[in-house]
């Protein structure tokens, strides 16, 4: 299966969440990561205390799993316009970064793997939503 990964999926993989690891191991023949997701991850790394560790871990993930980076080009930009207009006509706002992620997914012809249900509003792409794990008692997300 050709999978385009959302930020939530990389975070789940990095945290060794069993449902994410198993899904990628059993169904991820081709993996794609939109450059927008890279930007979201690097932003998070810069805010955190383990920036170097997290950047190295991301690099290993990309190299070891042969993840292809989806860059924004003219084709992706056209698909962004199509998705954004469609969402606007439905009166369904989504975060702009997520519209770009949807456009990258559409350009690859893959299925978006995410934990965020709002991606299902993008009619132009196939989406698989993994459920958020329930935190142990006493811990909040």
mmCIF file with all atom_site columns, C-alpha atoms in Angstrom:
data_model
loop_
_atom_site.group_PDB
_atom_site.id
_atom_site.type_symbol
_atom_site.label_atom_id
_atom_site.label_alt_id
_atom_site.label_comp_id
_atom_site.label_asym_id
_atom_site.label_entity_id
_atom_site.label_seq_id
_atom_site.pdbx_PDB_ins_code
_atom_site.Cartn_x
_atom_site.Cartn_y
_atom_site.Cartn_z
_atom_site.occupancy
_atom_site.B_iso_or_equiv
_atom_site.pdbx_formal_charge
_atom_site.auth_seq_id
_atom_site.auth_comp_id
_atom_site.auth_asym_id
_atom_site.auth_atom_id
_atom_site.pdbx_PDB_model_num
ATOM 1   C CA . UNK A 1 1   ? 0.000   0.000  0.000  1.00 0.00 ? 1   UNK A CA 1
ATOM 2   C CA . UNK A 1 2   ? 1.267   3.471  -0.891 1.00 0.00 ? 2   UNK A CA 1
ATOM 3   C CA . UNK A 1 3   ? 0.985   5.504  2.332  1.00 0.00 ? 3   UNK A CA 1
ATOM 4   C CA . UNK A 1 4   ? 1.384   9.233  2.849  1.00 0.00 ? 4   UNK A CA 1
ATOM 5   C CA . UNK A 1 5   ? 2.149   9.904  6.506  1.00 0.00 ? 5   UNK A CA 1
ATOM 6   C CA . UNK A 1 6   ? 0.712   12.716 8.571  1.00 0.00 ? 6   UNK A CA 1
ATOM 7   C CA . UNK A 1 7   ? 2.622   14.282 11.459 1.00 0.00 ? 7   UNK A CA 1
ATOM 8   C CA . UNK A 1 8   ? 0.538   12.332 13.978 1.00 0.00 ? 8   UNK A CA 1
ATOM 9   C CA . UNK A 1 9   ? 1.714   9.042  12.468 1.00 0.00 ? 9   UNK A CA 1
ATOM 10  C CA . UNK A 1 10  ? 5.409   9.887  12.675 1.00 0.00 ? 10  UNK A CA 1
ATOM 11  C CA . UNK A 1 11  ? 4.914   10.961 16.295 1.00 0.00 ? 11  UNK A CA 1
ATOM 12  C CA . UNK A 1 12  ? 3.138   7.669  17.002 1.00 0.00 ? 12  UNK A CA 1
ATOM 13  C CA . UNK A 1 13  ? 5.911   5.700  15.320 1.00 0.00 ? 13  UNK A CA 1
ATOM 14  C CA . UNK A 1 14  ? 8.617   7.580  17.231 1.00 0.00 ? 14  UNK A CA 1
ATOM 15  C CA . UNK A 1 15  ? 6.737   6.809  20.458 1.00 0.00 ? 15  UNK A CA 1
ATOM 16  C CA . UNK A 1 16  ? 6.551   3.115  19.434 1.00 0.00 ? 16  UNK A CA 1
ATOM 17  C CA . UNK A 1 17  ? 2.742   3.075  19.529 1.00 0.00 ? 17  UNK A CA 1
ATOM 18  C CA . UNK A 1 18  ? 1.889   -0.536 18.620 1.00 0.00 ? 18  UNK A CA 1
ATOM 19  C CA . UNK A 1 19  ? -0.983  0.249  16.226 1.00 0.00 ? 19  UNK A CA 1
ATOM 20  C CA . UNK A 1 20  ? 1.186   2.655  14.204 1.00 0.00 ? 20  UNK A CA 1
ATOM 21  C CA . UNK A 1 21  ? 4.241   0.387  14.107 1.00 0.00 ? 21  UNK A CA 1
ATOM 22  C CA . UNK A 1 22  ? 2.126   -2.645 13.140 1.00 0.00 ? 22  UNK A CA 1
ATOM 23  C CA . UNK A 1 23  ? 0.210   -0.780 10.422 1.00 0.00 ? 23  UNK A CA 1
ATOM 24  C CA . UNK A 1 24  ? 3.406   0.511  8.819  1.00 0.00 ? 24  UNK A CA 1
ATOM 25  C CA . UNK A 1 25  ? 5.107   -2.890 9.093  1.00 0.00 ? 25  UNK A CA 1
ATOM 26  C CA . UNK A 1 26  ? 2.223   -4.814 7.536  1.00 0.00 ? 26  UNK A CA 1
ATOM 27  C CA . UNK A 1 27  ? 0.808   -2.374 4.982  1.00 0.00 ? 27  UNK A CA 1
ATOM 28  C CA . UNK A 1 28  ? 3.421   0.227  4.164  1.00 0.00 ? 28  UNK A CA 1
ATOM 29  C CA . UNK A 1 29  ? 5.067   -0.953 0.952  1.00 0.00 ? 29  UNK A CA 1
ATOM 30  C CA . UNK A 1 30  ? 5.791   2.635  -0.112 1.00 0.00 ? 30  UNK A CA 1
ATOM 31  C CA . UNK A 1 31  ? 5.995   5.472  2.395  1.00 0.00 ? 31  UNK A CA 1
ATOM 32  C CA . UNK A 1 32  ? 5.781   9.186  1.628  1.00 0.00 ? 32  UNK A CA 1
ATOM 33  C CA . UNK A 1 33  ? 6.276   12.170 3.915  1.00 0.00 ? 33  UNK A CA 1
ATOM 34  C CA . UNK A 1 34  ? 5.065   15.592 2.733  1.00 0.00 ? 34  UNK A CA 1
ATOM 35  C CA . UNK A 1 35  ? 7.621   18.376 3.158  1.00 0.00 ? 35  UNK A CA 1
ATOM 36  C CA . UNK A 1 36  ? 4.934   20.197 5.166  1.00 0.00 ? 36  UNK A CA 1
ATOM 37  C CA . UNK A 1 37  ? 5.038   17.365 7.727  1.00 0.00 ? 37  UNK A CA 1
ATOM 38  C CA . UNK A 1 38  ? 8.821   17.788 7.902  1.00 0.00 ? 38  UNK A CA 1
ATOM 39  C CA . UNK A 1 39  ? 8.256   21.466 8.663  1.00 0.00 ? 39  UNK A CA 1
ATOM 40  C CA . UNK A 1 40  ? 5.767   20.671 11.425 1.00 0.00 ? 40  UNK A CA 1
ATOM 41  C CA . UNK A 1 41  ? 8.168   18.136 12.939 1.00 0.00 ? 41  UNK A CA 1
ATOM 42  C CA . UNK A 1 42  ? 11.186  20.464 12.805 1.00 0.00 ? 42  UNK A CA 1
ATOM 43  C CA . UNK A 1 43  ? 9.111   23.204 14.438 1.00 0.00 ? 43  UNK A CA 1
ATOM 44  C CA . UNK A 1 44  ? 8.298   20.802 17.266 1.00 0.00 ? 44  UNK A CA 1
ATOM 45  C CA . UNK A 1 45  ? 11.941  19.749 17.561 1.00 0.00 ? 45  UNK A CA 1
ATOM 46  C CA . UNK A 1 46  ? 13.070  23.375 17.810 1.00 0.00 ? 46  UNK A CA 1
ATOM 47  C CA . UNK A 1 47  ? 10.614  23.991 20.645 1.00 0.00 ? 47  UNK A CA 1
ATOM 48  C CA . UNK A 1 48  ? 11.741  20.898 22.544 1.00 0.00 ? 48  UNK A CA 1
ATOM 49  C CA . UNK A 1 49  ? 14.771  20.043 24.634 1.00 0.00 ? 49  UNK A CA 1
ATOM 50  C CA . UNK A 1 50  ? 15.973  17.078 22.545 1.00 0.00 ? 50  UNK A CA 1
ATOM 51  C CA . UNK A 1 51  ? 16.303  18.784 19.173 1.00 0.00 ? 51  UNK A CA 1
ATOM 52  C CA . UNK A 1 52  ? 19.438  16.973 17.984 1.00 0.00 ? 52  UNK A CA 1
ATOM 53  C CA . UNK A 1 53  ? 18.176  13.557 19.139 1.00 0.00 ? 53  UNK A CA 1
ATOM 54  C CA . UNK A 1 54  ? 14.796  14.048 17.445 1.00 0.00 ? 54  UNK A CA 1
ATOM 55  C CA . UNK A 1 55  ? 16.343  15.244 14.177 1.00 0.00 ? 55  UNK A CA 1
ATOM 56  C CA . UNK A 1 56  ? 18.676  12.242 14.113 1.00 0.00 ? 56  UNK A CA 1
ATOM 57  C CA . UNK A 1 57  ? 15.785  9.863  14.817 1.00 0.00 ? 57  UNK A CA 1
ATOM 58  C CA . UNK A 1 58  ? 13.756  11.407 11.970 1.00 0.00 ? 58  UNK A CA 1
ATOM 59  C CA . UNK A 1 59  ? 16.714  11.052 9.600  1.00 0.00 ? 59  UNK A CA 1
ATOM 60  C CA . UNK A 1 60  ? 17.069  7.384  10.535 1.00 0.00 ? 60  UNK A CA 1
ATOM 61  C CA . UNK A 1 61  ? 13.339  6.814  10.013 1.00 0.00 ? 61  UNK A CA 1
ATOM 62  C CA . UNK A 1 62  ? 13.510  8.329  6.522  1.00 0.00 ? 62  UNK A CA 1
ATOM 63  C CA . UNK A 1 63  ? 16.663  6.406  5.561  1.00 0.00 ? 63  UNK A CA 1
ATOM 64  C CA . UNK A 1 64  ? 15.818  3.016  7.092  1.00 0.00 ? 64  UNK A CA 1
ATOM 65  C CA . UNK A 1 65  ? 12.270  2.858  5.744  1.00 0.00 ? 65  UNK A CA 1
ATOM 66  C CA . UNK A 1 66  ? 13.183  4.457  2.395  1.00 0.00 ? 66  UNK A CA 1
ATOM 67  C CA . UNK A 1 67  ? 10.618  7.220  2.915  1.00 0.00 ? 67  UNK A CA 1
ATOM 68  C CA . UNK A 1 68  ? 10.141  9.489  -0.103 1.00 0.00 ? 68  UNK A CA 1
ATOM 69  C CA . UNK A 1 69  ? 9.739   13.211 0.565  1.00 0.00 ? 69  UNK A CA 1
ATOM 70  C CA . UNK A 1 70  ? 6.853   14.870 -1.306 1.00 0.00 ? 70  UNK A CA 1
ATOM 71  C CA . UNK A 1 71  ? 7.843   18.407 -2.187 1.00 0.00 ? 71  UNK A CA 1
ATOM 72  C CA . UNK A 1 72  ? 5.490   21.206 -3.130 1.00 0.00 ? 72  UNK A CA 1
ATOM 73  C CA . UNK A 1 73  ? 5.627   21.758 -6.880 1.00 0.00 ? 73  UNK A CA 1
ATOM 74  C CA . UNK A 1 74  ? 3.189   23.110 -9.460 1.00 0.00 ? 74  UNK A CA 1
ATOM 75  C CA . UNK A 1 75  ? 1.138   19.894 -9.498 1.00 0.00 ? 75  UNK A CA 1
ATOM 76  C CA . UNK A 1 76  ? 0.781   19.906 -5.700 1.00 0.00 ? 76  UNK A CA 1
ATOM 77  C CA . UNK A 1 77  ? -0.107  23.623 -5.785 1.00 0.00 ? 77  UNK A CA 1
ATOM 78  C CA . UNK A 1 78  ? -2.908  22.983 -8.294 1.00 0.00 ? 78  UNK A CA 1
ATOM 79  C CA . UNK A 1 79  ? -4.265  20.172 -6.149 1.00 0.00 ? 79  UNK A CA 1
ATOM 80  C CA . UNK A 1 80  ? -4.091  22.458 -3.101 1.00 0.00 ? 80  UNK A CA 1
ATOM 81  C CA . UNK A 1 81  ? -6.291  24.981 -4.926 1.00 0.00 ? 81  UNK A CA 1
ATOM 82  C CA . UNK A 1 82  ? -8.790  22.283 -5.873 1.00 0.00 ? 82  UNK A CA 1
ATOM 83  C CA . UNK A 1 83  ? -9.003  20.892 -2.317 1.00 0.00 ? 83  UNK A CA 1
ATOM 84  C CA . UNK A 1 84  ? -9.145  24.318 -0.675 1.00 0.00 ? 84  UNK A CA 1
ATOM 85  C CA . UNK A 1 85  ? -11.959 25.478 -2.979 1.00 0.00 ? 85  UNK A CA 1
ATOM 86  C CA . UNK A 1 86  ? -13.883 22.261 -2.378 1.00 0.00 ? 86  UNK A CA 1
ATOM 87  C CA . UNK A 1 87  ? -13.585 22.671 1.407  1.00 0.00 ? 87  UNK A CA 1
ATOM 88  C CA . UNK A 1 88  ? -14.573 26.331 1.180  1.00 0.00 ? 88  UNK A CA 1
ATOM 89  C CA . UNK A 1 89  ? -17.696 25.479 -0.842 1.00 0.00 ? 89  UNK A CA 1
ATOM 90  C CA . UNK A 1 90  ? -18.694 22.925 1.812  1.00 0.00 ? 90  UNK A CA 1
ATOM 91  C CA . UNK A 1 91  ? -18.030 25.421 4.593  1.00 0.00 ? 91  UNK A CA 1
ATOM 92  C CA . UNK A 1 92  ? -15.500 23.039 6.108  1.00 0.00 ? 92  UNK A CA 1
ATOM 93  C CA . UNK A 1 93  ? -12.380 24.853 7.268  1.00 0.00 ? 93  UNK A CA 1
ATOM 94  C CA . UNK A 1 94  ? -9.202  22.837 7.840  1.00 0.00 ? 94  UNK A CA 1
ATOM 95  C CA . UNK A 1 95  ? -5.795  24.028 9.012  1.00 0.00 ? 95  UNK A CA 1
ATOM 96  C CA . UNK A 1 96  ? -3.872  25.286 5.970  1.00 0.00 ? 96  UNK A CA 1
ATOM 97  C CA . UNK A 1 97  ? -0.967  22.889 6.605  1.00 0.00 ? 97  UNK A CA 1
ATOM 98  C CA . UNK A 1 98  ? -3.439  20.005 6.457  1.00 0.00 ? 98  UNK A CA 1
ATOM 99  C CA . UNK A 1 99  ? -4.810  21.194 3.116  1.00 0.00 ? 99  UNK A CA 1
ATOM 100 C CA . UNK A 1 100 ? -1.217  21.142 1.804  1.00 0.00 ? 100 UNK A CA 1
ATOM 101 C CA . UNK A 1 101 ? -0.711  17.638 3.249  1.00 0.00 ? 101 UNK A CA 1
ATOM 102 C CA . UNK A 1 102 ? -3.898  16.551 1.467  1.00 0.00 ? 102 UNK A CA 1
ATOM 103 C CA . UNK A 1 103 ? -2.606  18.041 -1.789 1.00 0.00 ? 103 UNK A CA 1
ATOM 104 C CA . UNK A 1 104 ? 0.693   16.156 -1.413 1.00 0.00 ? 104 UNK A CA 1
ATOM 105 C CA . UNK A 1 105 ? -1.281  12.967 -0.828 1.00 0.00 ? 105 UNK A CA 1
ATOM 106 C CA . UNK A 1 106 ? -3.432  13.576 -3.885 1.00 0.00 ? 106 UNK A CA 1
ATOM 107 C CA . UNK A 1 107 ? -0.311  14.151 -6.001 1.00 0.00 ? 107 UNK A CA 1
ATOM 108 C CA . UNK A 1 108 ? 1.185   10.785 -4.996 1.00 0.00 ? 108 UNK A CA 1
ATOM 109 C CA . UNK A 1 109 ? -2.044  8.861  -5.531 1.00 0.00 ? 109 UNK A CA 1
ATOM 110 C CA . UNK A 1 110 ? -1.497  7.279  -2.122 1.00 0.00 ? 110 UNK A CA 1
ATOM 111 C CA . UNK A 1 111 ? -3.631  6.872  0.977  1.00 0.00 ? 111 UNK A CA 1
ATOM 112 C CA . UNK A 1 112 ? -3.185  9.318  3.839  1.00 0.00 ? 112 UNK A CA 1
ATOM 113 C CA . UNK A 1 113 ? -2.453  7.621  7.166  1.00 0.00 ? 113 UNK A CA 1
ATOM 114 C CA . UNK A 1 114 ? -3.339  9.857  10.100 1.00 0.00 ? 114 UNK A CA 1
ATOM 115 C CA . UNK A 1 115 ? -4.881  10.027 13.553 1.00 0.00 ? 115 UNK A CA 1
ATOM 116 C CA . UNK A 1 116 ? -6.836  13.181 12.705 1.00 0.00 ? 116 UNK A CA 1
ATOM 117 C CA . UNK A 1 117 ? -10.408 12.559 11.537 1.00 0.00 ? 117 UNK A CA 1
ATOM 118 C CA . UNK A 1 118 ? -10.769 15.987 9.938  1.00 0.00 ? 118 UNK A CA 1
ATOM 119 C CA . UNK A 1 119 ? -8.735  14.732 6.954  1.00 0.00 ? 119 UNK A CA 1
ATOM 120 C CA . UNK A 1 120 ? -11.821 12.695 6.011  1.00 0.00 ? 120 UNK A CA 1
ATOM 121 C CA . UNK A 1 121 ? -13.346 16.017 4.906  1.00 0.00 ? 121 UNK A CA 1
ATOM 122 C CA . UNK A 1 122 ? -10.953 16.038 1.934  1.00 0.00 ? 122 UNK A CA 1
ATOM 123 C CA . UNK A 1 123 ? -13.021 14.139 -0.628 1.00 0.00 ? 123 UNK A CA 1
ATOM 124 C CA . UNK A 1 124 ? -10.213 13.978 -3.186 1.00 0.00 ? 124 UNK A CA 1
ATOM 125 C CA . UNK A 1 125 ? -8.048  11.571 -1.158 1.00 0.00 ? 125 UNK A CA 1
ATOM 126 C CA . UNK A 1 126 ? -8.340  8.187  0.515  1.00 0.00 ? 126 UNK A CA 1
ATOM 127 C CA . UNK A 1 127 ? -7.736  8.325  4.251  1.00 0.00 ? 127 UNK A CA 1
ATOM 128 C CA . UNK A 1 128 ? -7.079  5.728  6.943  1.00 0.00 ? 128 UNK A CA 1
ATOM 129 C CA . UNK A 1 129 ? -7.575  7.078  10.457 1.00 0.00 ? 129 UNK A CA 1
ATOM 130 C CA . UNK A 1 130 ? -5.894  5.175  13.275 1.00 0.00 ? 130 UNK A CA 1
ATOM 131 C CA . UNK A 1 131 ? -7.491  5.661  16.658 1.00 0.00 ? 131 UNK A CA 1
ATOM 132 C CA . UNK A 1 132 ? -5.719  7.725  19.280 1.00 0.00 ? 132 UNK A CA 1
ATOM 133 C CA . UNK A 1 133 ? -4.369  5.464  22.030 1.00 0.00 ? 133 UNK A CA 1
ATOM 134 C CA . UNK A 1 134 ? -5.960  5.890  25.432 1.00 0.00 ? 134 UNK A CA 1
ATOM 135 C CA . UNK A 1 135 ? -3.419  7.323  27.887 1.00 0.00 ? 135 UNK A CA 1
ATOM 136 C CA . UNK A 1 136 ? -2.782  5.306  31.056 1.00 0.00 ? 136 UNK A CA 1
ATOM 137 C CA . UNK A 1 137 ? -4.735  6.384  34.163 1.00 0.00 ? 137 UNK A CA 1
ATOM 138 C CA . UNK A 1 138 ? -3.329  9.528  35.709 1.00 0.00 ? 138 UNK A CA 1
ATOM 139 C CA . UNK A 1 139 ? -1.791  10.805 32.441 1.00 0.00 ? 139 UNK A CA 1
ATOM 140 C CA . UNK A 1 140 ? -3.335  13.405 30.182 1.00 0.00 ? 140 UNK A CA 1
ATOM 141 C CA . UNK A 1 141 ? -2.698  13.999 26.537 1.00 0.00 ? 141 UNK A CA 1
#
